[in-house]
mmCIF file of N, CA and C in Angstrom:
data_model
loop_
_atom_site.group_PDB
_atom_site.id
_atom_site.type_symbol
_atom_site.label_atom_id
_atom_site.label_comp_id
_atom_site.label_asym_id
_atom_site.label_seq_id
_atom_site.Cartn_x
_atom_site.Cartn_y
_atom_site.Cartn_z
ATOM 1 N N MET A 1 -2.022 15.650 -16.952
ATOM 2 C CA MET A 1 -2.009 14.225 -17.154
ATOM 3 C C MET A 1 -2.359 13.541 -15.832
ATOM 4 N N ALA A 2 -3.442 12.798 -15.822
ATOM 5 C CA ALA A 2 -3.886 12.125 -14.615
ATOM 6 C C ALA A 2 -3.023 10.896 -14.349
ATOM 7 N N ARG A 3 -2.754 10.671 -13.085
ATOM 8 C CA ARG A 3 -1.964 9.510 -12.707
ATOM 9 C C ARG A 3 -2.571 8.929 -11.440
ATOM 10 N N ASN A 4 -2.756 7.634 -11.437
ATOM 11 C CA ASN A 4 -3.271 6.974 -10.256
ATOM 12 C C ASN A 4 -2.106 6.635 -9.336
ATOM 13 N N HIS A 5 -2.169 7.150 -8.133
ATOM 14 C CA HIS A 5 -1.129 6.883 -7.153
ATOM 15 C C HIS A 5 -1.571 5.735 -6.264
ATOM 16 N N LYS A 6 -0.630 4.934 -5.851
ATOM 17 C CA LYS A 6 -0.914 3.844 -4.929
ATOM 18 C C LYS A 6 -0.995 4.424 -3.522
ATOM 19 N N PRO A 7 -1.745 3.770 -2.638
ATOM 20 C CA PRO A 7 -1.868 4.292 -1.267
ATOM 21 C C PRO A 7 -0.516 4.515 -0.581
ATOM 22 N N GLU A 8 0.445 3.631 -0.836
ATOM 23 C CA GLU A 8 1.756 3.781 -0.225
ATOM 24 C C GLU A 8 2.435 5.071 -0.697
ATOM 25 N N GLU A 9 2.298 5.363 -1.994
ATOM 26 C CA GLU A 9 2.878 6.592 -2.547
ATOM 27 C C GLU A 9 2.194 7.818 -1.950
ATOM 28 N N ILE A 10 0.877 7.752 -1.822
ATOM 29 C CA ILE A 10 0.123 8.886 -1.294
ATOM 30 C C ILE A 10 0.551 9.183 0.136
ATOM 31 N N ILE A 11 0.670 8.155 0.957
ATOM 32 C CA ILE A 11 1.058 8.365 2.349
ATOM 33 C C ILE A 11 2.462 8.942 2.428
ATOM 34 N N GLY A 12 3.354 8.458 1.579
ATOM 35 C CA GLY A 12 4.711 9.012 1.547
ATOM 36 C C GLY A 12 4.721 10.478 1.151
ATOM 37 N N LYS A 13 3.915 10.822 0.155
ATOM 38 C CA LYS A 13 3.853 12.221 -0.282
ATOM 39 C C LYS A 13 3.211 13.099 0.783
ATOM 40 N N LEU A 14 2.212 12.584 1.486
ATOM 41 C CA LEU A 14 1.598 13.358 2.563
ATOM 42 C C LEU A 14 2.596 13.622 3.679
ATOM 43 N N ARG A 15 3.407 12.630 3.985
ATOM 44 C CA ARG A 15 4.435 12.831 5.021
ATOM 45 C C ARG A 15 5.464 13.865 4.583
ATOM 46 N N GLU A 16 5.818 13.822 3.309
ATOM 47 C CA GLU A 16 6.765 14.814 2.777
ATOM 48 C C GLU A 16 6.158 16.216 2.862
ATOM 49 N N ALA A 17 4.863 16.323 2.548
ATOM 50 C CA ALA A 17 4.181 17.612 2.634
ATOM 51 C C ALA A 17 4.120 18.098 4.073
ATOM 52 N N GLU A 18 3.913 17.192 5.025
ATOM 53 C CA GLU A 18 3.884 17.567 6.438
ATOM 54 C C GLU A 18 5.217 18.146 6.877
ATOM 55 N N ILE A 19 6.303 17.590 6.345
ATOM 56 C CA ILE A 19 7.635 18.103 6.679
ATOM 57 C C ILE A 19 7.792 19.529 6.177
ATOM 58 N N VAL A 20 7.348 19.767 4.939
ATOM 59 C CA VAL A 20 7.443 21.124 4.379
ATOM 60 C C VAL A 20 6.613 22.089 5.212
ATOM 61 N N LEU A 21 5.425 21.678 5.592
ATOM 62 C CA LEU A 21 4.556 22.537 6.395
ATOM 63 C C LEU A 21 5.148 22.787 7.781
ATOM 64 N N ALA A 22 5.775 21.782 8.375
ATOM 65 C CA ALA A 22 6.386 21.938 9.694
ATOM 66 C C ALA A 22 7.576 22.886 9.656
ATOM 67 N N GLN A 23 8.216 22.977 8.498
ATOM 68 C CA GLN A 23 9.356 23.876 8.351
ATOM 69 C C GLN A 23 8.916 25.300 8.039
ATOM 70 N N GLY A 24 7.610 25.537 8.044
ATOM 71 C CA GLY A 24 7.107 26.887 7.829
ATOM 72 C C GLY A 24 6.664 27.161 6.406
ATOM 73 N N GLY A 25 6.652 26.160 5.575
ATOM 74 C CA GLY A 25 6.210 26.341 4.195
ATOM 75 C C GLY A 25 4.697 26.438 4.102
ATOM 76 N N THR A 26 4.219 26.859 2.972
ATOM 77 C CA THR A 26 2.780 26.960 2.754
ATOM 78 C C THR A 26 2.275 25.666 2.118
ATOM 79 N N VAL A 27 0.958 25.536 2.088
ATOM 80 C CA VAL A 27 0.362 24.371 1.450
ATOM 81 C C VAL A 27 0.720 24.360 -0.029
ATOM 82 N N ALA A 28 0.735 25.530 -0.653
ATOM 83 C CA ALA A 28 1.088 25.620 -2.066
ATOM 84 C C ALA A 28 2.520 25.125 -2.298
ATOM 85 N N ASP A 29 3.444 25.498 -1.403
ATOM 86 C CA ASP A 29 4.827 25.028 -1.515
ATOM 87 C C ASP A 29 4.901 23.512 -1.380
ATOM 88 N N ALA A 30 4.164 22.988 -0.403
ATOM 89 C CA ALA A 30 4.173 21.541 -0.165
ATOM 90 C C ALA A 30 3.613 20.802 -1.375
ATOM 91 N N CYS A 31 2.528 21.316 -1.946
ATOM 92 C CA CYS A 31 1.916 20.665 -3.103
ATOM 93 C C CYS A 31 2.845 20.699 -4.305
ATOM 94 N N ARG A 32 3.507 21.817 -4.496
ATOM 95 C CA ARG A 32 4.455 21.937 -5.606
ATOM 96 C C ARG A 32 5.596 20.936 -5.425
ATOM 97 N N ARG A 33 6.051 20.772 -4.188
ATOM 98 C CA ARG A 33 7.165 19.871 -3.913
ATOM 99 C C ARG A 33 6.790 18.410 -4.159
ATOM 100 N N ILE A 34 5.564 18.016 -3.790
ATOM 101 C CA ILE A 34 5.168 16.621 -3.989
ATOM 102 C C ILE A 34 4.544 16.385 -5.362
ATOM 103 N N GLY A 35 4.302 17.470 -6.106
ATOM 104 C CA GLY A 35 3.853 17.343 -7.489
ATOM 105 C C GLY A 35 2.376 17.045 -7.665
ATOM 106 N N VAL A 36 1.523 17.614 -6.784
ATOM 107 C CA VAL A 36 0.079 17.440 -6.923
ATOM 108 C C VAL A 36 -0.609 18.784 -6.734
ATOM 109 N N THR A 37 -1.878 18.834 -7.102
ATOM 110 C CA THR A 37 -2.647 20.054 -6.895
ATOM 111 C C THR A 37 -3.082 20.141 -5.442
ATOM 112 N N GLU A 38 -3.480 21.332 -5.033
ATOM 113 C CA GLU A 38 -3.967 21.506 -3.664
ATOM 114 C C GLU A 38 -5.233 20.682 -3.445
ATOM 115 N N GLN A 39 -6.059 20.598 -4.478
ATOM 116 C CA GLN A 39 -7.285 19.809 -4.368
ATOM 117 C C GLN A 39 -6.952 18.342 -4.067
ATOM 118 N N SER A 40 -5.979 17.799 -4.776
ATOM 119 C CA SER A 40 -5.568 16.414 -4.530
ATOM 120 C C SER A 40 -4.996 16.265 -3.124
ATOM 121 N N TYR A 41 -4.199 17.237 -2.710
ATOM 122 C CA TYR A 41 -3.601 17.190 -1.376
ATOM 123 C C TYR A 41 -4.680 17.107 -0.302
ATOM 124 N N TYR A 42 -5.672 17.983 -0.392
ATOM 125 C CA TYR A 42 -6.722 17.988 0.625
ATOM 126 C C TYR A 42 -7.574 16.725 0.559
ATOM 127 N N ARG A 43 -7.840 16.214 -0.641
ATOM 128 C CA ARG A 43 -8.608 14.980 -0.788
ATOM 129 C C ARG A 43 -7.832 13.808 -0.188
ATOM 130 N N TRP A 44 -6.541 13.747 -0.473
ATOM 131 C CA TRP A 44 -5.706 12.684 0.081
ATOM 132 C C TRP A 44 -5.630 12.791 1.595
ATOM 133 N N ARG A 45 -5.481 14.012 2.090
ATOM 134 C CA ARG A 45 -5.372 14.195 3.545
ATOM 135 C C ARG A 45 -6.648 13.753 4.237
ATOM 136 N N LYS A 46 -7.788 14.015 3.582
ATOM 137 C CA LYS A 46 -9.068 13.611 4.150
ATOM 138 C C LYS A 46 -9.177 12.087 4.185
ATOM 139 N N GLU A 47 -8.726 11.442 3.118
ATOM 140 C CA GLU A 47 -8.871 9.989 3.015
ATOM 141 C C GLU A 47 -7.768 9.226 3.738
ATOM 142 N N TYR A 48 -6.524 9.686 3.633
ATOM 143 C CA TYR A 48 -5.387 8.925 4.141
ATOM 144 C C TYR A 48 -4.692 9.564 5.332
ATOM 145 N N GLY A 49 -5.124 10.723 5.763
ATOM 146 C CA GLY A 49 -4.457 11.409 6.861
ATOM 147 C C GLY A 49 -4.426 10.568 8.119
ATOM 148 N N GLY A 50 -3.264 10.358 8.689
ATOM 149 C CA GLY A 50 -3.125 9.598 9.918
ATOM 150 C C GLY A 50 -3.013 8.095 9.730
ATOM 151 N N LEU A 51 -3.136 7.609 8.501
ATOM 152 C CA LEU A 51 -3.017 6.166 8.272
ATOM 153 C C LEU A 51 -1.565 5.780 8.058
ATOM 154 N N LYS A 52 -1.267 4.555 8.446
ATOM 155 C CA LYS A 52 0.046 4.000 8.160
ATOM 156 C C LYS A 52 -0.066 3.179 6.889
ATOM 157 N N MET A 53 1.054 2.772 6.343
ATOM 158 C CA MET A 53 1.074 2.049 5.067
ATOM 159 C C MET A 53 0.213 0.784 5.110
ATOM 160 N N ASP A 54 0.397 -0.021 6.152
ATOM 161 C CA ASP A 54 -0.348 -1.279 6.214
ATOM 162 C C ASP A 54 -1.843 -1.039 6.405
ATOM 163 N N GLN A 55 -2.198 0.020 7.120
ATOM 164 C CA GLN A 55 -3.609 0.346 7.308
ATOM 165 C C GLN A 55 -4.247 0.777 5.988
ATOM 166 N N ALA A 56 -3.531 1.560 5.206
ATOM 167 C CA ALA A 56 -4.053 2.009 3.914
ATOM 168 C C ALA A 56 -4.215 0.826 2.967
ATOM 169 N N ARG A 57 -3.251 -0.071 2.967
ATOM 170 C CA ARG A 57 -3.330 -1.258 2.123
ATOM 171 C C ARG A 57 -4.546 -2.102 2.510
ATOM 172 N N ARG A 58 -4.757 -2.286 3.803
ATOM 173 C CA ARG A 58 -5.895 -3.071 4.292
ATOM 174 C C ARG A 58 -7.215 -2.386 3.946
ATOM 175 N N MET A 59 -7.254 -1.055 4.053
ATOM 176 C CA MET A 59 -8.467 -0.311 3.718
ATOM 177 C C MET A 59 -8.840 -0.524 2.251
ATOM 178 N N LYS A 60 -7.867 -0.468 1.363
ATOM 179 C CA LYS A 60 -8.132 -0.672 -0.061
ATOM 180 C C LYS A 60 -8.608 -2.099 -0.331
ATOM 181 N N GLU A 61 -8.019 -3.065 0.353
ATOM 182 C CA GLU A 61 -8.460 -4.455 0.194
ATOM 183 C C GLU A 61 -9.911 -4.612 0.635
ATOM 184 N N LEU A 62 -10.255 -3.987 1.759
ATOM 185 C CA LEU A 62 -11.626 -4.070 2.259
ATOM 186 C C LEU A 62 -12.617 -3.379 1.327
ATOM 187 N N GLU A 63 -12.200 -2.265 0.716
ATOM 188 C CA GLU A 63 -13.072 -1.580 -0.236
ATOM 189 C C GLU A 63 -13.348 -2.463 -1.453
ATOM 190 N N LYS A 64 -12.322 -3.157 -1.945
ATOM 191 C CA LYS A 64 -12.514 -4.063 -3.082
ATOM 192 C C LYS A 64 -13.436 -5.213 -2.712
ATOM 193 N N GLU A 65 -13.228 -5.782 -1.526
ATOM 194 C CA GLU A 65 -14.074 -6.884 -1.068
ATOM 195 C C GLU A 65 -15.521 -6.428 -0.900
ATOM 196 N N ASN A 66 -15.707 -5.244 -0.365
ATOM 197 C CA ASN A 66 -17.044 -4.684 -0.182
ATOM 198 C C ASN A 66 -17.745 -4.502 -1.528
ATOM 199 N N ALA A 67 -17.039 -4.011 -2.516
ATOM 200 C CA ALA A 67 -17.620 -3.833 -3.847
ATOM 201 C C ALA A 67 -18.006 -5.177 -4.456
ATOM 202 N N ARG A 68 -17.158 -6.179 -4.275
ATOM 203 C CA ARG A 68 -17.447 -7.517 -4.782
ATOM 204 C C ARG A 68 -18.696 -8.091 -4.126
ATOM 205 N N LEU A 69 -18.806 -7.919 -2.820
ATOM 206 C CA LEU A 69 -19.966 -8.429 -2.096
ATOM 207 C C LEU A 69 -21.249 -7.698 -2.487
ATOM 208 N N ARG A 70 -21.157 -6.403 -2.715
ATOM 209 C CA ARG A 70 -22.339 -5.646 -3.156
ATOM 210 C C ARG A 70 -22.840 -6.145 -4.504
ATOM 211 N N ARG A 71 -21.913 -6.418 -5.423
ATOM 212 C CA ARG A 71 -22.303 -6.963 -6.728
ATOM 213 C C ARG A 71 -22.970 -8.322 -6.575
ATOM 214 N N ALA A 72 -22.423 -9.157 -5.690
ATOM 215 C CA ALA A 72 -22.995 -10.487 -5.474
ATOM 216 C C ALA A 72 -24.407 -10.377 -4.912
ATOM 217 N N VAL A 73 -24.616 -9.483 -3.970
ATOM 218 C CA VAL A 73 -25.951 -9.310 -3.384
ATOM 219 C C VAL A 73 -26.935 -8.796 -4.428
ATOM 220 N N SER A 74 -26.506 -7.853 -5.248
ATOM 221 C CA SER A 74 -27.423 -7.320 -6.261
ATOM 222 C C SER A 74 -27.771 -8.396 -7.297
ATOM 223 N N ASP A 75 -26.802 -9.234 -7.675
ATOM 224 C CA ASP A 75 -27.082 -10.327 -8.615
ATOM 225 C C ASP A 75 -28.072 -11.321 -8.020
ATOM 226 N N LEU A 76 -27.860 -11.676 -6.760
ATOM 227 C CA LEU A 76 -28.759 -12.627 -6.101
ATOM 228 C C LEU A 76 -30.168 -12.043 -5.927
ATOM 229 N N THR A 77 -30.245 -10.762 -5.633
ATOM 230 C CA THR A 77 -31.549 -10.116 -5.485
ATOM 231 C C THR A 77 -32.293 -10.128 -6.813
ATOM 232 N N LEU A 78 -31.592 -9.854 -7.892
ATOM 233 C CA LEU A 78 -32.205 -9.880 -9.209
ATOM 234 C C LEU A 78 -32.690 -11.297 -9.551
ATOM 235 N N ASP A 79 -31.864 -12.296 -9.264
ATOM 236 C CA ASP A 79 -32.272 -13.686 -9.498
ATOM 237 C C ASP A 79 -33.525 -14.038 -8.701
ATOM 238 N N LYS A 80 -33.569 -13.600 -7.469
ATOM 239 C CA LYS A 80 -34.728 -13.878 -6.614
ATOM 240 C C LYS A 80 -35.995 -13.248 -7.190
ATOM 241 N N LEU A 81 -35.891 -12.000 -7.644
ATOM 242 C CA LEU A 81 -37.057 -11.322 -8.221
ATOM 243 C C LEU A 81 -37.539 -12.026 -9.490
ATOM 244 N N ILE A 82 -36.606 -12.487 -10.304
ATOM 245 C CA ILE A 82 -36.971 -13.201 -11.533
ATOM 246 C C ILE A 82 -37.695 -14.501 -11.183
ATOM 247 N N LEU A 83 -37.181 -15.223 -10.204
ATOM 248 C CA LEU A 83 -37.816 -16.479 -9.798
ATOM 249 C C LEU A 83 -39.204 -16.250 -9.196
ATOM 250 N N GLN A 84 -39.368 -15.158 -8.454
ATOM 251 C CA GLN A 84 -40.682 -14.845 -7.889
ATOM 252 C C GLN A 84 -41.691 -14.558 -9.003
ATOM 253 N N GLU A 85 -41.258 -13.821 -10.017
ATOM 254 C CA GLU A 85 -42.132 -13.522 -11.154
ATOM 255 C C GLU A 85 -42.524 -14.813 -11.875
ATOM 256 N N ALA A 86 -41.559 -15.702 -12.071
ATOM 257 C CA ALA A 86 -41.824 -16.954 -12.765
ATOM 258 C C ALA A 86 -42.766 -17.840 -11.951
ATOM 259 N N ALA A 87 -42.612 -17.828 -10.632
ATOM 260 C CA ALA A 87 -43.458 -18.666 -9.767
ATOM 261 C C ALA A 87 -44.905 -18.190 -9.786
ATOM 262 N N ARG A 88 -45.112 -16.906 -9.974
ATOM 263 C CA ARG A 88 -46.471 -16.367 -10.029
ATOM 264 C C ARG A 88 -47.113 -16.599 -11.397
ATOM 265 N N GLY A 89 -46.327 -16.923 -12.369
ATOM 266 C CA GLY A 89 -46.842 -17.161 -13.716
ATOM 267 C C GLY A 89 -46.967 -15.907 -14.537
ATOM 268 N N ASN A 90 -46.346 -14.828 -14.131
ATOM 269 C CA ASN A 90 -46.372 -13.569 -14.896
ATOM 270 C C ASN A 90 -45.155 -13.476 -15.783
ATOM 271 N N PHE A 91 -45.289 -13.952 -16.988
ATOM 272 C CA PHE A 91 -44.144 -13.911 -17.911
ATOM 273 C C PHE A 91 -44.134 -12.656 -18.667
#
């Protein structure tokens, strides 16, 4: 069953996994303890490793803003192309 974790939850689980690993546990033990697959653990570590809660929250906000701006640019580019076609008289 897939579940979307919030960045704050992910960072907390990564810290919990780090504790297990520091105590001599294996990655498999750490993943079992935090309730995720090893693949998810490594993906999360790649994306969120070393981030603090506020940094992760800000990163997600910036990603949303970036996506919004990309959509706006693509819409404006399409409008511009349509207007150029109309100005040339090629309907």
